[in-house]
Short mmCIF file of C-alpha atoms and ligand atoms in Angstrom, two decimals:
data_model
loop_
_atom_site.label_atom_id
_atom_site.label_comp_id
_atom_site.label_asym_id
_atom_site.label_seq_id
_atom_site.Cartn_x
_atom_site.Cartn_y
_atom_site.Cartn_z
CA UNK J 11 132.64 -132.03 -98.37
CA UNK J 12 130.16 -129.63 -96.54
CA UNK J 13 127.30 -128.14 -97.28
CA UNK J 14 124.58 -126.62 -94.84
CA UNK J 15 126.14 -128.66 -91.74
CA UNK J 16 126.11 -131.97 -93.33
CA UNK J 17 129.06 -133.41 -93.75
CA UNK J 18 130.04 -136.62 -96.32
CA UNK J 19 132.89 -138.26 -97.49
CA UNK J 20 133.20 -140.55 -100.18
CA UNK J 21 135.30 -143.56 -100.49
CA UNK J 22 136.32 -146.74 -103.22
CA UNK J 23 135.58 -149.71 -102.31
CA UNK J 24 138.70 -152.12 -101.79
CA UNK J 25 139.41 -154.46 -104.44
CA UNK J 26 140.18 -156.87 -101.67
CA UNK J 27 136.95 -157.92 -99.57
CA UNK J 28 137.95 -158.33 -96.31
CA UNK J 29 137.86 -161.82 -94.38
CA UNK J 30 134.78 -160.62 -92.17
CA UNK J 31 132.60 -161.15 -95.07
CA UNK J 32 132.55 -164.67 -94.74
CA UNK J 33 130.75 -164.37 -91.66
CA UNK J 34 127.76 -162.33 -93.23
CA UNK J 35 127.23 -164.79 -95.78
CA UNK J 36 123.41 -165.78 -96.77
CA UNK J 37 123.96 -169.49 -95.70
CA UNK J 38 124.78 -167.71 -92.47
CA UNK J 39 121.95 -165.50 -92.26
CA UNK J 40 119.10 -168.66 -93.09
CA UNK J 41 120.80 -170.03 -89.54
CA UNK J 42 120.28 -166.81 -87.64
CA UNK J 43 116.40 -166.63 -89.52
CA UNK J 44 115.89 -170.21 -88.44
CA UNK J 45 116.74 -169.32 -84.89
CA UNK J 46 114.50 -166.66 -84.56
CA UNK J 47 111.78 -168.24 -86.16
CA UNK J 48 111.57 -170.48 -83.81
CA UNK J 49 110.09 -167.70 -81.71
CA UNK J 50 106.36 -167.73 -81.57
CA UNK J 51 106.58 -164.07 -81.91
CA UNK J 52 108.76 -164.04 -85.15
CA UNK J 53 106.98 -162.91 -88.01
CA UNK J 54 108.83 -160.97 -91.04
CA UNK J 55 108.44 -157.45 -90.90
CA UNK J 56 106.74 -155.22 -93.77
CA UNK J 57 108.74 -153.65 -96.53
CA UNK J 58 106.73 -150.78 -97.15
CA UNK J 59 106.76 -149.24 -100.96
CA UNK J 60 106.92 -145.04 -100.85
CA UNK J 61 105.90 -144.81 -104.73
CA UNK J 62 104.34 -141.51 -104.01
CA UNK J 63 106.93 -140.36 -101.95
CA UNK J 64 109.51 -141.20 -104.52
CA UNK J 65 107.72 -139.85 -106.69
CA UNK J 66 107.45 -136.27 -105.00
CA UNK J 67 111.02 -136.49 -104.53
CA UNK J 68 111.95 -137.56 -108.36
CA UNK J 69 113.86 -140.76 -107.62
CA UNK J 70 112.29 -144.24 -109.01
CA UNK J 71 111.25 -145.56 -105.69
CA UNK J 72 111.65 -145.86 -101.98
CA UNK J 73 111.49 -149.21 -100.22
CA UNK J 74 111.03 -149.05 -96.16
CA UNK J 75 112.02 -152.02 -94.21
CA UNK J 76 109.38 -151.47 -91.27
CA UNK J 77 111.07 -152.93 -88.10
CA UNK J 78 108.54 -150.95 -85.67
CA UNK J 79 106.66 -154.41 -86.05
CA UNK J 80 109.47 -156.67 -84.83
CA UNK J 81 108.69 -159.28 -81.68
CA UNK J 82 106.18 -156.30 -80.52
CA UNK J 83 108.62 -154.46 -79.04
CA UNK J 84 109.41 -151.19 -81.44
CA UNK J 85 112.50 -151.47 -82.74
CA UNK J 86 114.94 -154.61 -84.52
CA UNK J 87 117.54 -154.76 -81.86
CA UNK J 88 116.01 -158.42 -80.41
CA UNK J 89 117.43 -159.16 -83.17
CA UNK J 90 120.48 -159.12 -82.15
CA UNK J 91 120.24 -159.96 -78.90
CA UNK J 92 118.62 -162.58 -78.88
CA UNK J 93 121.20 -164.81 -81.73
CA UNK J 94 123.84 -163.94 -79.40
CA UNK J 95 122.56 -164.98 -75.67
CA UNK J 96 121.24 -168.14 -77.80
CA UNK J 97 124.81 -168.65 -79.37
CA UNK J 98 125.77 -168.51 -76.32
CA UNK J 99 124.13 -171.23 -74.79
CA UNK J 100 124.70 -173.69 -77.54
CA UNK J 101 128.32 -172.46 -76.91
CA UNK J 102 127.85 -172.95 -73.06
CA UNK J 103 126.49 -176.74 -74.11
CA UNK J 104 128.82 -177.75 -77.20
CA UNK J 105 126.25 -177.71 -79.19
CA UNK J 106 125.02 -175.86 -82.97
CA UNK J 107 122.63 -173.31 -82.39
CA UNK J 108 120.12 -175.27 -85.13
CA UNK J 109 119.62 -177.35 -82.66
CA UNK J 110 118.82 -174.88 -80.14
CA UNK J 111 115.46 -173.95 -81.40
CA UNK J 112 113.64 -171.94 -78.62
CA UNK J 113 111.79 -175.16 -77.06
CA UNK J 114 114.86 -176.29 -76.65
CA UNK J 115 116.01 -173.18 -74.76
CA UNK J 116 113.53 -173.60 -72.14
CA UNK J 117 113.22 -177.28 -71.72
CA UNK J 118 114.29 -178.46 -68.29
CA UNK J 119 117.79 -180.59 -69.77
CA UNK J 120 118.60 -176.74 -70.89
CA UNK J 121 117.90 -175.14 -67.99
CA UNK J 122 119.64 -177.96 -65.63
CA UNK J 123 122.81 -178.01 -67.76
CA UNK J 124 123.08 -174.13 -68.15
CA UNK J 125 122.72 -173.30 -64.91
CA UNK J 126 121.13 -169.83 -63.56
CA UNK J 127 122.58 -166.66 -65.72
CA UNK J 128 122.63 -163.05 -65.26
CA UNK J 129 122.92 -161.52 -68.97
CA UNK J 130 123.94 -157.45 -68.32
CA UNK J 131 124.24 -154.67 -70.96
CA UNK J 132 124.54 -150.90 -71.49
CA UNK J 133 121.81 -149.48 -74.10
CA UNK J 134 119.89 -145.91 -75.01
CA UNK J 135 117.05 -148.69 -75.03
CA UNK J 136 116.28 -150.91 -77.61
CA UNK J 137 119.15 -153.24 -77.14
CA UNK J 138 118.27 -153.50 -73.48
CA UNK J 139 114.84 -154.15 -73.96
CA UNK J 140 115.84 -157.06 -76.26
CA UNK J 141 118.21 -158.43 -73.83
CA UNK J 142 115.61 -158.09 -71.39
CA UNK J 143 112.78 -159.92 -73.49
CA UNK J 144 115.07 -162.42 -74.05
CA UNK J 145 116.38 -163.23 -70.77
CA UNK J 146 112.70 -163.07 -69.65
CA UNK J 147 111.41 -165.95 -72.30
CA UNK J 148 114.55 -168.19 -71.13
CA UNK J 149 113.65 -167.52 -67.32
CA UNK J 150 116.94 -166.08 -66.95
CA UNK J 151 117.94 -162.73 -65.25
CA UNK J 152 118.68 -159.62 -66.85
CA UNK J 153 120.53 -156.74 -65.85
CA UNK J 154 120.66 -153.09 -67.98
CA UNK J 155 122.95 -149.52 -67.70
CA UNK J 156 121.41 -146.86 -69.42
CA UNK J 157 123.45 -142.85 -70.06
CA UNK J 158 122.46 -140.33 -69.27
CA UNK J 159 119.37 -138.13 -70.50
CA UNK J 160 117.99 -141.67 -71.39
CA UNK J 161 114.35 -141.34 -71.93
CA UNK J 162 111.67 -142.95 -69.07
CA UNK J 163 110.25 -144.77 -71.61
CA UNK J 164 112.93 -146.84 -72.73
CA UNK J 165 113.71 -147.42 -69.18
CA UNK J 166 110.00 -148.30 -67.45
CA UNK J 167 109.91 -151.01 -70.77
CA UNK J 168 113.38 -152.76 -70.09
CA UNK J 169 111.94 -152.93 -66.46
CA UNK J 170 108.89 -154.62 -67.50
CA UNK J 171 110.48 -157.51 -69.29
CA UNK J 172 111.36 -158.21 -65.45
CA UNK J 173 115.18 -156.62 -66.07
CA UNK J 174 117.44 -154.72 -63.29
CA UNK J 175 117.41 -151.32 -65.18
CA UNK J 176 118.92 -148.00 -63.69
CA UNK J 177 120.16 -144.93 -65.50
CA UNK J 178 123.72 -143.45 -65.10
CA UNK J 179 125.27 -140.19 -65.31
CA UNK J 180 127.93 -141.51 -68.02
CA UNK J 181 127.79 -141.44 -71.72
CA UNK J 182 127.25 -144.54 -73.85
CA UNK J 183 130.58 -145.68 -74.30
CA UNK J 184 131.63 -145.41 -70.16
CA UNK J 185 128.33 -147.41 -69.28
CA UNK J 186 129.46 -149.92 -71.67
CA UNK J 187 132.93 -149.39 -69.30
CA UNK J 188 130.77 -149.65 -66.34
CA UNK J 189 128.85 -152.66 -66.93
CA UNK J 190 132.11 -154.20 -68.32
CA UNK J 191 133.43 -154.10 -64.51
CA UNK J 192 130.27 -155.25 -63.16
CA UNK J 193 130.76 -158.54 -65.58
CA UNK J 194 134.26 -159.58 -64.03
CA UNK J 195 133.37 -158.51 -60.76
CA UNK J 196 129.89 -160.74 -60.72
CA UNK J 197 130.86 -163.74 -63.01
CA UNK J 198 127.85 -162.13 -64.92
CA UNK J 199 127.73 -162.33 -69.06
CA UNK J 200 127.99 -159.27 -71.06
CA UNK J 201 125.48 -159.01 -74.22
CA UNK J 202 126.95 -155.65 -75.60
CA UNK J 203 126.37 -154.70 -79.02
CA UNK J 204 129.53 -152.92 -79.77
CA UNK J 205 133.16 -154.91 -79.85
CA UNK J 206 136.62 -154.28 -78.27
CA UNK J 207 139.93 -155.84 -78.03
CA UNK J 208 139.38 -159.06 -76.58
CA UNK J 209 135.78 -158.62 -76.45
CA UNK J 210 134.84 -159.66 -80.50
CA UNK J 211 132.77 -163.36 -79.81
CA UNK J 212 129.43 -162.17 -78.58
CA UNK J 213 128.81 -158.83 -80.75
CA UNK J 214 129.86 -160.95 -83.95
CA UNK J 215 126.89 -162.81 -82.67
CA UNK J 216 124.79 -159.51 -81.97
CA UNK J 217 125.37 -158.39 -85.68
CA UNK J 218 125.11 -161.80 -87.22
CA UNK J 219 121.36 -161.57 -85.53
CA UNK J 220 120.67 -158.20 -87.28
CA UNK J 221 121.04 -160.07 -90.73
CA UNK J 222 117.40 -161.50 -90.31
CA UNK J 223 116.61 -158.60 -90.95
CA UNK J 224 118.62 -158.35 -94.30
CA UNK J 225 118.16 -161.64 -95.55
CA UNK J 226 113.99 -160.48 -95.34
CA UNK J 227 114.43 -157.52 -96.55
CA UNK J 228 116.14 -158.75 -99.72
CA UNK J 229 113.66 -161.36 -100.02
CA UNK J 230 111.00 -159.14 -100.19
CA UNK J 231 112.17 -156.48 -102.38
CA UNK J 232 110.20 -157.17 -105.62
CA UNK J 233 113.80 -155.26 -107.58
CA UNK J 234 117.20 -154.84 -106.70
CA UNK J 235 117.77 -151.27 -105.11
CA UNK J 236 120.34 -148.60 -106.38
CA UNK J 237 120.80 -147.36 -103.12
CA UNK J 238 120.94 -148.74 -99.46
CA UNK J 239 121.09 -146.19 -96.73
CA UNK J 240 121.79 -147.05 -93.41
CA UNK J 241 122.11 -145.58 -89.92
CA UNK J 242 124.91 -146.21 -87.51
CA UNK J 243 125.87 -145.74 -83.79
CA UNK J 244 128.54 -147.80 -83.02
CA UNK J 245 128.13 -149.62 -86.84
CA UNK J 246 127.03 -152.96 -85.85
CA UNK J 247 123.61 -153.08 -87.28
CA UNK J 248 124.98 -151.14 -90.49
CA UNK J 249 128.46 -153.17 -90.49
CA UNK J 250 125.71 -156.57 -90.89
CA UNK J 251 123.62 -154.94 -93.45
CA UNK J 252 126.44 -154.12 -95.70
CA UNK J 253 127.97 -157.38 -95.01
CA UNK J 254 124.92 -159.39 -95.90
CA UNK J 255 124.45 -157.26 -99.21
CA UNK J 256 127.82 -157.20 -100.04
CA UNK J 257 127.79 -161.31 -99.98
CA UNK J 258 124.99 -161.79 -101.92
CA UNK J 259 125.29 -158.87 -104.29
CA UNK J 260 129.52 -158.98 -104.74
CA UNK J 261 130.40 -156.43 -107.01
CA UNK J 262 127.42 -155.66 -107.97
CA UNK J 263 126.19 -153.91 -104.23
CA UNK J 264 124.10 -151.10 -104.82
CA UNK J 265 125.66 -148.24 -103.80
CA UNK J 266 125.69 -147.67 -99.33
CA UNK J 267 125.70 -145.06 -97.52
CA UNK J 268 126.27 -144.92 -93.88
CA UNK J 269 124.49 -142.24 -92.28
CA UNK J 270 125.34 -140.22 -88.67
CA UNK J 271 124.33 -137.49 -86.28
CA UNK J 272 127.02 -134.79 -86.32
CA UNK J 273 127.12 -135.29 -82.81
CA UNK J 274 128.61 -138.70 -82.36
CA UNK J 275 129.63 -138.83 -86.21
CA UNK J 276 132.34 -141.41 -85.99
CA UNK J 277 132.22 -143.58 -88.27
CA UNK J 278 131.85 -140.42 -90.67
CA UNK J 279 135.28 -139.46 -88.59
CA UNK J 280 137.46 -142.76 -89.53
CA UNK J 281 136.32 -142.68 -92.92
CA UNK J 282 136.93 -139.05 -93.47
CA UNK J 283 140.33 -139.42 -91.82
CA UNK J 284 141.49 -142.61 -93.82
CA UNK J 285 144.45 -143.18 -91.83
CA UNK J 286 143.92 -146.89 -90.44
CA UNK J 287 142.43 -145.85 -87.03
CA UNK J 288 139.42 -145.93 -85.68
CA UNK J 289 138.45 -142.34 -84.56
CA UNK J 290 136.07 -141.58 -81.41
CA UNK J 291 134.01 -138.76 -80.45
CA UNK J 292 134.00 -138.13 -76.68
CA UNK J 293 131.84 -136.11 -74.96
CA UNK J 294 128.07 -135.46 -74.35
CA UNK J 295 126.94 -137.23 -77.93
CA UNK J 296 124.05 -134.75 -77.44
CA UNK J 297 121.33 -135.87 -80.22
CA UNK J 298 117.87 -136.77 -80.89
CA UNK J 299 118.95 -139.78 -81.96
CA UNK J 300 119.31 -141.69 -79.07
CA UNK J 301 120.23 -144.78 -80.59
CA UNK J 302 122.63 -143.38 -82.82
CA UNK J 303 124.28 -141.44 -79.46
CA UNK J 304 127.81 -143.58 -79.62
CA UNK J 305 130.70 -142.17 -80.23
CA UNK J 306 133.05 -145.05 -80.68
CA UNK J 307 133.15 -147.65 -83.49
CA UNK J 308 132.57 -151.35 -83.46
CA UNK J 309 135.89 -152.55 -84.92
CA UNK J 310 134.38 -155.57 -86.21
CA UNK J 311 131.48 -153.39 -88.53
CA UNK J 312 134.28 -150.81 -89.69
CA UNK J 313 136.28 -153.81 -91.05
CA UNK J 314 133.17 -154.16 -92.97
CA UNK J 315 132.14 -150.84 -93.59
CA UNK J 316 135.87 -149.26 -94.17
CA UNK J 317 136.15 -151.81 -96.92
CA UNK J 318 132.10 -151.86 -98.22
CA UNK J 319 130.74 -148.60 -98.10
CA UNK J 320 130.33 -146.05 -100.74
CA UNK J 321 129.73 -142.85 -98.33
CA UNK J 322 129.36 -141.10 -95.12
CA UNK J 323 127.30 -138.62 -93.89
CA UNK J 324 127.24 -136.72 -90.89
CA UNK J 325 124.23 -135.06 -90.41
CA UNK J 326 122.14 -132.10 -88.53
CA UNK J 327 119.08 -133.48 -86.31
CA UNK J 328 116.61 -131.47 -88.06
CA UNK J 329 117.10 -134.32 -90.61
CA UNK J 330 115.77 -137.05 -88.28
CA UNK J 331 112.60 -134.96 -87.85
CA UNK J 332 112.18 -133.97 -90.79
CA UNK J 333 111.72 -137.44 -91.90
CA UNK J 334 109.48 -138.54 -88.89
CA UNK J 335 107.46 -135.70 -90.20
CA UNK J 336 107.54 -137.09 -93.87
CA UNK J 337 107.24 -140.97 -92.96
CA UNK J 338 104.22 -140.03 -90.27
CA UNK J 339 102.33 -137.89 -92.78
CA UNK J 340 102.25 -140.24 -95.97
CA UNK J 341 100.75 -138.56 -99.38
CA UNK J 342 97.36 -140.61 -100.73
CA UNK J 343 98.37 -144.10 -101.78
CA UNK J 344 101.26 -144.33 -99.57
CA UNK J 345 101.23 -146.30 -96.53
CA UNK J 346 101.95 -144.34 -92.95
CA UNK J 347 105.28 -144.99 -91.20
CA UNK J 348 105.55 -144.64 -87.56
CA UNK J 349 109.25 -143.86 -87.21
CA UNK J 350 111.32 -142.56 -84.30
CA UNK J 351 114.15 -140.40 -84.56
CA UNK J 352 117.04 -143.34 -84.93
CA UNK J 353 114.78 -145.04 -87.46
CA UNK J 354 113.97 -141.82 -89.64
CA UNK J 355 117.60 -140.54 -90.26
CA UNK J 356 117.96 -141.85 -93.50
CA UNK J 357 114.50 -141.47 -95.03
CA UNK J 358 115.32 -137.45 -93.67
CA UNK J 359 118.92 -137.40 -95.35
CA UNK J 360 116.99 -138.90 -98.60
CA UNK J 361 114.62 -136.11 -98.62
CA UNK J 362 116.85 -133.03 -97.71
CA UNK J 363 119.24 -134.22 -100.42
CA UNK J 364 116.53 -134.35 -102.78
CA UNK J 365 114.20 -131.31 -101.69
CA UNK J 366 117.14 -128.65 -100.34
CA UNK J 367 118.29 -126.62 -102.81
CA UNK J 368 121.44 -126.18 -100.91
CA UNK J 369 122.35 -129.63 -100.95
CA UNK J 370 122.51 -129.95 -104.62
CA UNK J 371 126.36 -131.23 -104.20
CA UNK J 372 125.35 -133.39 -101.27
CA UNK J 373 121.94 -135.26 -103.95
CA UNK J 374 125.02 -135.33 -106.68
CA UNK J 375 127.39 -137.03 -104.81
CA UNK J 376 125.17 -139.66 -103.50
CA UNK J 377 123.84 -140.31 -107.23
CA UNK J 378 120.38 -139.66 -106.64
CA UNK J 379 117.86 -139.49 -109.86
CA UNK J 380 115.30 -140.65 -111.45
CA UNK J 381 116.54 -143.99 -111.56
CA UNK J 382 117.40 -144.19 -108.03
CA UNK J 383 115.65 -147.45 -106.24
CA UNK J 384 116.11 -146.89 -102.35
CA UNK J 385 116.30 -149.07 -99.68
CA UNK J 386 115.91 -147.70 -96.13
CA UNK J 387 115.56 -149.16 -92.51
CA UNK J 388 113.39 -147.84 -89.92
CA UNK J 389 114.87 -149.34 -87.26
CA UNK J 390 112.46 -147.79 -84.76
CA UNK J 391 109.28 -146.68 -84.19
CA UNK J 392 108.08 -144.44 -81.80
CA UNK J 393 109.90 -145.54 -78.54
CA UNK J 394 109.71 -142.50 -76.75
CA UNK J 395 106.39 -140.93 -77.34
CA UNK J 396 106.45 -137.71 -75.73
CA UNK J 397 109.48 -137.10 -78.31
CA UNK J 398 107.88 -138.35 -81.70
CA UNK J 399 104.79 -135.85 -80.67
CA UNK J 400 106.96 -133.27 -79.84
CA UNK J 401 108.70 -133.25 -83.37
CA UNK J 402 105.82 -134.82 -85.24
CA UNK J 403 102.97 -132.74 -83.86
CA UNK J 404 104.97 -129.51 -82.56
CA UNK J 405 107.31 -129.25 -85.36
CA UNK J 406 110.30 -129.36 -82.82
CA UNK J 407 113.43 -129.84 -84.75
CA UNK J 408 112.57 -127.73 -87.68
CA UNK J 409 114.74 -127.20 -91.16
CA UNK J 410 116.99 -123.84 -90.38
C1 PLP X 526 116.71 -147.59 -83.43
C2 PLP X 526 118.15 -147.77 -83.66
N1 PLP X 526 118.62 -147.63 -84.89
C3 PLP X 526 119.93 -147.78 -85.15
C4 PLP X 526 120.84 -148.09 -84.17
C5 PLP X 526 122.29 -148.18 -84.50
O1 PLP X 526 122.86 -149.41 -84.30
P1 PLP X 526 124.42 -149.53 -84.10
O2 PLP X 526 124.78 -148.99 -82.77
O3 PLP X 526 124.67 -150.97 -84.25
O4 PLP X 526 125.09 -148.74 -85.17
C6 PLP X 526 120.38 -148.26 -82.86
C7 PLP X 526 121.28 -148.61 -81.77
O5 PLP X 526 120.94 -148.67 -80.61
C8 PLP X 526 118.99 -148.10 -82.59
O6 PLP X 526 118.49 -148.24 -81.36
#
């Protein structure tokens, strides 16, 4: 369907679950939360209640998972960095990451049995940074590829976790080519948050990390949502989500919805296309959603998704702004959210479902009424700053 350039597609969800689920499950997730606590910095995130909000826009509620507070650096992708370079290790060593707390990490038997390693990935930013904060606590090296048109920001805070970072003139998925060479060529390890065949062992890891933030979320949540919306590049962190809620909730999964710029939309693609491939958008991937800027899926997440999900949409950037706007400008009694544009695109498609006239089909379709309990991720808050008060101040991005 389309309506006012978004575009959705709809799907049943397989009778069959697939065998990935078994490596979302909430037994798994409690080992990935007791790795990262084990961080000094690790403190759960808020889940921030939008009565008002939800009110205003005549659904129930409207739950934020807040993950601008996560390690201090902005955004939740440590998360999954950091599981998978310390998987790593206790893979490196032969032994289970529980007893690889981070003391362990850094203690001098680690250190002399591991050896000096160079840890290199391709990232818009937040992954990088996490790679980079992580290689940094374990006195390791880090090296980081950024596209094209990748903001200063992101790059001047990779570079201060003590990282190798340089931009490139490639899109997302060629870096990830790029840095992929560099790997073989240096005997250097490859932390990349997206999978490919014969590359499937360390971004299990990455999106087995992201389920910390899951297994808080759902902890937190004083009721069980209706609705969980969540935003996808290549799918990983959205592959995890739905595969941690789809473990613990089984049939009973509130309804998902995996949301997309229309300018690297593929996930939005395969689904829509239901014919058993994967299906990749090449190209600029020219968005203000930086982190949502890939254009070809994880395999591992659409085994999840393609079998999980209730819905795609592909969606217009004015709906990323639009709900920066909404988050950064709370109404009385609602707390503010600080949200940049990858973290806001689902709070946005929420609210232009719900407040655009013209997308009455597009609110219909996704079930959204007064009974509605949502559940949304920021993933980020406002990592490049001359952006957020561009849109947020400026009104840059407006509805059409
Ligand atoms: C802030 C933010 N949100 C969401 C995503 C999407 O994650 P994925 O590429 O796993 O779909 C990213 C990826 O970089 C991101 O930086």
């Amino acid at each position: 369907m389309e309506q006012a350039k978004f575009k959705w597609v709809l799907r049943e969800r397989s009778q069959e679950k697939p065998a990935r689920l078994a490596e979302f499950s909430e037994q798994q997730a409690r080992k990935v939360q007791r790795f990262h606590s084990s961080f000094k910095e690790y403190r759960p995130t808020p889940l921030t209640e939008l009565s008002q909000l939800a009110r205003d826009l005549g659904i129930k509620n409207l739950f934020v998972k807040d993950e601008a507070y996560r390690f201090g650096l902005n955004a939740f992708k440590v998360l999954g960095g950091s599981f998978a370079i310390g998987s790593y290790i206790a893979q490196q060593l032969g032994e289970d990451i529980d007893a690889l707390p981070y003391v362990r990490l850094i203690s001098d038997d680690v250190r002399s049995r591991l050896g000096a390693k160079t840890f290199i990935t391709t990232t818009d930013g937040n992954h990088g940074r996490g790679v980079a904060w992580t290689a940094n606590r374990l006195r390791q090296q880090a090296v980081v590829y950024m596209p094209q048109g990748s903001a200063a920001e992101r790059l001047e805070n990779i570079r201060a976790e003590g990282a190798r970072a340089e931009l490139t003139e490639m899109n997302y998925d060629d870096t990830v080519r790029y840095t992929s060479e560099l790997a073989q060529q240096n005997g250097w390890v490859i932390v990349q948050d997206t999978a490919w065949e014969g590359y499937t062992e360390i971004p299990l890891w990455i999106m087995q990390g992201y389920m910390t933030m899951a297994l808080e979320a759902y902890e937190q949540l004083p009721v069980k949502p209706t609705h969980i919306f969540l935003q996808a590049g290549v799918g990983s962190l959205a592959g995890a989500v739905q595969g941690f809620f789809a473990s613990v909730y089984g049939d009973s999964c509130p309804l998902t919805v995996i949301v997309e710029p229309e300018k690297a939309d593929c996930l939005y693609r395969t689904a829509a296309a239901d014919d058993g491939q994967l299906h990749n958008v090449a190209g600029k991937l020219d968005t203000i959603m930086a982190g949502l800027a890939c254009g070809e899926p994880n395999s591992i997440a659409w085994e999840i998704l393609g079998s999980c999900s209730d819905g795609f949409v592909s969606c217009p950037d004015h709906t990323a702004a639009q709900g920066m706007r909404i988050l950064g400008n709370p109404l009385a009694g609602d707390m503010k959210v600080v949200a940049g544009e990858s973290g806001a695109a689902t709070v946005g498609l929420v609210a232009e479902a719900l407040r655009d006239e013209r997308l009455k089909a597009l609110k219909q379709a996704l079930q959204l009424d007064e009974n509605s309990v949502v559940l949304c991720f920021n993933t980020e808050g406002d990592t490049d700053k001359a952006n957020y008060r561009r849109i947020v101040w400026d009104g840059a991005y407006g509805r059409e």
